[in-house]
XYZ file of C-alpha atoms in Angstrom:
348
model
C 14.653 13.452 14.247
C 11.294 11.715 14.725
C 9.778 14.972 15.982
C 10.992 16.712 12.818
C 9.554 13.940 10.633
C 6.185 14.221 12.370
C 6.223 17.998 11.912
C 7.004 17.645 8.203
C 4.200 15.095 7.777
C 1.773 17.383 9.586
C 2.645 20.393 7.411
C 2.516 18.349 4.202
C -0.873 16.854 5.088
C -2.486 20.191 6.037
C -4.840 21.621 3.356
C -3.994 25.107 2.084
C -7.070 26.559 3.738
C -5.941 25.412 7.198
C -2.254 26.361 7.120
C -2.889 29.205 9.568
C -3.807 26.613 12.196
C -0.241 25.274 12.235
C 2.106 26.269 15.076
C 4.087 29.450 14.408
C 7.466 27.715 13.993
C 6.046 25.259 11.485
C 4.439 28.088 9.500
C 7.490 30.334 9.578
C 10.260 27.750 9.056
C 9.022 24.438 7.704
C 6.302 25.736 5.395
C 8.609 27.981 3.283
C 11.236 25.227 3.054
C 8.692 22.613 2.018
C 7.093 25.003 -0.468
C 10.503 25.645 -2.047
C 11.268 21.918 -2.152
C 7.848 21.270 -3.692
C 8.527 23.843 -6.411
C 11.875 22.237 -7.226
C 10.256 18.810 -7.350
C 7.480 20.092 -9.626
C 10.044 21.600 -12.004
C 12.160 18.447 -12.030
C 9.124 16.260 -12.789
C 8.038 18.590 -15.608
C 11.568 18.553 -17.050
C 11.747 14.767 -16.813
C 8.438 14.394 -18.644
C 9.638 16.693 -21.437
C 12.865 14.727 -21.787
C 10.834 11.543 -22.191
C 8.449 13.250 -24.618
C 11.274 14.419 -26.883
C 13.065 11.078 -26.731
C 16.063 12.360 -24.781
C 15.470 9.794 -22.047
C 15.021 6.160 -23.092
C 11.668 4.456 -22.609
C 11.575 0.808 -21.616
C 8.670 -1.445 -22.494
C 8.061 -4.731 -20.731
C 7.065 -7.685 -22.922
C 3.909 -8.324 -20.872
C 0.861 -6.174 -20.010
C 1.580 -3.685 -17.214
C -0.841 -2.585 -14.496
C 0.343 0.527 -12.659
C -1.095 1.022 -9.187
C -0.550 4.545 -7.939
C -2.243 6.963 -5.591
C -3.175 10.564 -6.171
C -2.617 11.931 -2.675
C -0.380 11.482 0.364
C 0.791 7.950 1.176
C -1.195 5.413 3.135
C -4.182 5.102 0.824
C -4.148 1.337 0.387
C -1.861 1.110 -2.628
C -0.111 -2.102 -1.532
C -3.380 -3.897 -0.611
C -4.696 -3.010 -4.073
C -1.544 -4.513 -5.621
C -2.116 -7.717 -3.647
C -5.808 -7.784 -4.596
C -5.011 -7.518 -8.314
C -2.214 -10.082 -7.997
C -4.618 -12.586 -6.429
C -7.100 -12.068 -9.260
C -4.325 -12.801 -11.763
C -3.207 -15.884 -9.812
C -6.759 -17.243 -9.665
C -7.060 -16.635 -13.410
C -3.925 -18.637 -14.158
C -1.837 -15.590 -15.088
C 1.326 -15.529 -12.938
C 1.906 -11.879 -11.958
C 5.198 -10.115 -11.361
C 4.976 -7.359 -8.740
C 7.655 -4.697 -9.159
C 8.289 -2.445 -6.171
C 11.066 -0.009 -5.407
C 11.380 -1.346 -1.867
C 11.742 1.971 -0.065
C 13.501 2.064 3.302
C 13.244 -1.361 4.925
C 11.057 -2.766 2.138
C 8.134 -3.472 4.465
C 5.585 -3.558 1.630
C 7.619 -6.163 -0.253
C 7.964 -8.301 2.876
C 4.231 -8.115 3.526
C 3.429 -9.063 -0.074
C 5.846 -11.998 0.105
C 4.188 -13.262 3.295
C 0.663 -12.894 1.927
C 1.383 -14.358 -1.517
C 3.665 -17.162 -0.378
C 2.794 -20.415 -2.116
C 1.163 -18.739 -5.135
C 2.497 -18.180 -8.646
C 3.100 -14.487 -7.891
C 6.674 -13.237 -8.009
C 8.019 -10.091 -6.407
C 10.886 -8.014 -7.757
C 12.427 -5.359 -5.526
C 14.738 -2.574 -6.676
C 14.882 1.055 -7.780
C 15.657 0.026 -11.380
C 12.496 -1.925 -12.020
C 13.343 -2.468 -15.683
C 16.523 -4.326 -14.728
C 14.732 -6.259 -11.982
C 12.006 -7.342 -14.410
C 14.574 -8.355 -17.038
C 16.380 -10.625 -14.575
C 13.123 -12.330 -13.562
C 12.040 -12.781 -17.187
C 15.426 -14.349 -17.912
C 15.046 -16.847 -15.057
C 11.375 -17.718 -15.412
C 10.337 -16.617 -18.887
C 7.197 -14.728 -19.859
C 4.045 -15.259 -21.875
C 4.486 -13.951 -25.417
C 1.853 -11.723 -26.991
C 1.866 -13.631 -30.262
C 0.879 -16.827 -28.455
C -2.718 -16.856 -29.707
C -3.349 -20.244 -28.100
C -2.747 -18.612 -24.724
C -5.200 -15.792 -25.403
C -7.804 -18.345 -26.527
C -7.354 -20.196 -23.245
C -7.849 -16.939 -21.378
C -11.041 -16.270 -23.292
C -12.416 -19.723 -22.435
C -13.755 -19.699 -18.848
C -13.345 -23.481 -18.597
C -9.636 -23.281 -19.376
C -8.978 -19.876 -17.822
C -7.463 -21.230 -14.628
C -5.058 -23.632 -16.339
C -3.297 -21.261 -18.703
C -0.290 -20.435 -16.545
C 2.262 -21.833 -19.016
C 4.466 -23.454 -16.411
C 4.749 -20.332 -14.282
C 5.886 -17.899 -16.964
C 5.117 -14.296 -16.036
C 1.905 -13.124 -17.693
C 1.436 -9.625 -16.317
C 3.504 -7.039 -14.431
C 2.051 -4.974 -11.584
C 3.882 -1.769 -10.686
C 3.657 -0.755 -7.036
C 4.060 2.747 -8.366
C 3.358 5.374 -5.730
C 2.486 8.075 -8.261
C 1.608 11.352 -6.587
C 0.311 14.602 -8.028
C 0.194 18.204 -6.856
C -2.816 19.941 -5.328
C -3.286 21.823 -8.603
C -3.419 18.591 -10.573
C -5.857 17.132 -8.034
C -8.238 20.043 -8.649
C -8.088 19.404 -12.397
C -8.760 15.705 -11.831
C -11.744 16.471 -9.588
C -13.187 18.836 -12.193
C -13.013 16.101 -14.836
C -14.371 13.239 -12.716
C -17.887 13.546 -14.167
C -16.466 13.134 -17.670
C -14.399 10.166 -16.510
C -17.467 8.582 -14.909
C -19.259 8.710 -18.237
C -16.638 6.785 -20.216
C -14.689 4.724 -17.652
C -15.594 2.450 -14.775
C -14.861 4.032 -11.392
C -14.644 1.737 -8.371
C -14.607 2.652 -4.692
C -12.568 0.610 -2.240
C -11.947 0.308 1.462
C -9.787 -1.598 3.918
C -11.972 -3.335 6.498
C -10.425 -4.777 9.697
C -10.838 -8.563 9.661
C -8.871 -10.037 12.595
C -5.724 -9.839 14.724
C -2.765 -12.128 15.152
C -0.175 -12.168 17.918
C 3.299 -10.803 17.258
C 4.659 -13.943 18.942
C 2.685 -16.215 16.605
C 1.853 -15.022 13.101
C -0.278 -18.121 12.512
C -2.682 -17.237 15.317
C -6.076 -15.725 14.532
C -7.922 -13.586 17.061
C -11.339 -11.977 16.543
C -11.679 -8.203 16.509
C -13.684 -8.470 19.724
C -10.471 -9.249 21.624
C -9.932 -5.491 22.120
C -13.484 -4.696 23.194
C -13.535 -2.646 26.405
C -9.729 -2.709 26.615
C -7.265 0.169 26.530
C -5.358 0.126 23.235
C -2.124 1.832 22.226
C -1.834 2.095 18.437
C 1.829 2.062 17.394
C 2.610 2.709 13.738
C 5.200 3.992 11.283
C 3.071 4.411 8.177
C 2.189 7.233 5.814
C -1.311 7.964 7.125
C -1.725 6.662 10.688
C -5.065 8.418 11.237
C -6.916 5.784 9.204
C -5.317 3.009 11.268
C -6.187 4.660 14.588
C -9.758 5.380 13.480
C -10.232 1.783 12.308
C -9.144 0.449 15.700
C -11.375 2.966 17.465
C -14.443 1.781 15.544
C -13.955 -1.784 16.826
C -14.985 -0.665 20.312
C -12.045 -0.474 22.750
C -12.391 1.387 26.027
C -9.839 3.969 24.916
C -7.391 4.407 22.026
C -4.044 6.127 22.522
C -1.487 6.475 19.742
C 2.248 6.616 19.190
C 3.179 7.612 15.633
C 6.602 7.311 14.037
C 7.669 8.527 10.612
C 6.718 6.478 7.551
C 8.938 3.376 7.144
C 10.679 4.090 10.472
C 12.517 1.037 11.807
C 11.684 0.511 15.477
C 14.807 0.569 17.660
C 15.369 -0.546 21.255
C 14.976 3.018 22.541
C 11.607 3.146 20.760
C 10.651 -0.108 22.480
C 11.403 1.499 25.844
C 9.228 4.459 24.891
C 6.378 2.126 23.914
C 6.679 0.127 27.153
C 6.714 3.338 29.175
C 3.531 4.569 27.474
C 1.839 1.200 28.009
C 2.820 1.240 31.685
C 1.381 4.720 32.181
C -1.883 3.705 30.530
C -2.107 0.606 32.723
C -1.554 2.642 35.901
C -3.971 5.348 34.815
C -6.889 3.061 33.974
C -5.992 0.176 36.296
C -6.664 -2.355 33.554
C -4.812 -4.476 31.025
C -3.443 -2.596 28.034
C -2.788 -3.989 24.566
C -0.502 -2.601 21.859
C -1.751 -2.825 18.266
C 0.470 -2.436 15.197
C -0.125 -2.652 11.448
C 1.012 -5.523 9.248
C 3.573 -3.240 7.610
C 5.092 -2.478 11.012
C 5.166 -6.190 11.808
C 6.848 -7.134 8.543
C 9.388 -4.343 8.888
C 10.859 -6.045 11.969
C 8.821 -8.707 13.733
C 11.605 -9.655 16.145
C 12.050 -6.207 17.686
C 8.338 -6.057 18.551
C 8.741 -9.181 20.672
C 10.850 -7.073 23.032
C 7.657 -5.490 24.351
C 7.439 -7.865 27.302
C 4.550 -8.158 29.782
C 2.043 -6.672 27.335
C -0.063 -8.184 24.578
C 1.051 -6.991 21.145
C -1.412 -7.639 18.337
C -1.214 -7.093 14.588
C -4.317 -5.732 12.873
C -5.174 -7.473 9.596
C -7.541 -5.916 7.086
C -9.296 -7.147 3.975
C -9.350 -5.124 0.773
C -12.901 -4.668 -0.487
C -14.501 -3.117 -3.542
C -17.704 -1.458 -2.409
C -20.839 -1.836 -4.552
C -21.584 1.464 -6.270
C -23.772 2.384 -9.245
C -24.472 -1.280 -9.911
C -20.785 -2.192 -9.991
C -18.857 -4.286 -7.486
C -16.069 -6.816 -7.165
C -17.466 -9.115 -9.862
C -17.523 -6.226 -12.330
C -13.968 -5.260 -11.425
C -12.720 -8.822 -11.911
C -14.482 -9.123 -15.261
C -13.164 -5.821 -16.579
C -9.632 -6.601 -15.429
C -9.772 -9.977 -17.171
C -11.092 -8.366 -20.372
C -8.346 -5.749 -20.270
C -5.576 -8.318 -19.865
C -7.032 -10.486 -22.644
C -7.135 -7.470 -24.968
C -3.442 -6.851 -24.285
C -2.722 -10.434 -25.311
C -4.494 -9.829 -28.570
C -7.514 -11.947 -27.623
């Protein structure tokens, strides 16, 4: 099953101009099936949009401003780190955010967000019906009302901005959305980017490795240099593992090997045996200590199972979300524009 998942991911991630480079079986069997499934999905999405447009499907509005965080390509583009970044800005501004996520598979993104945002005013709602999830949280904790002009005045005043949390009532909702578009739509978007640049702020972001922690102790902090000149096995079950492997490779290990599982795959005991076998072979081959490195999502999916990798160091790579300076705009500009946008939604 994992081999099939990897084959599907490979076909789906291959640009149209390079499809001929795929193995024959993938081109002759998987490609037609995926193309047919893609056509059905495209038709269903178009139909759904028309039903909403003509009022045949009900629309639900949340009583607070909504920030939708989506991505325009295949998964693994830093959507969840962006959600956390925005949530922290809201928390620092005294606006308790509600993060709504569907919680696919084992809900690893939700678990990671809960660990990172523990102790803050941020709340996380998990469920496919995000309207119902939001309603239940609003009922328990309340929400900031738009007509509360005193609140918007506090937001506008930088001296009072951090104290306007109204006893923890939800002030903004952040959708961990996962929006994806077709290749055709991507081409249209690319063709219009110059027009977008002229009237909207465009920010460029990256995930930069910051440190490691041990699977056995999540409170430990190890510098990136701990893998210098060591053999590393990258183990991941994420949407786009190439970025993870490349990031580890840039740190400077002696060699980087990889073991990829399907996105959101839950590591089982037989997978642990496979990982230990690969680590053992690398140790024998290079006659040196080998370290396994996983992502935070893989850790939060099941931290206990990873402790079964005995006799080898298992580290978790942590990364910091950064907005790169570009065209005179950076993180300060992003924070200011986000604050202004939220204030405008409150009627300030």
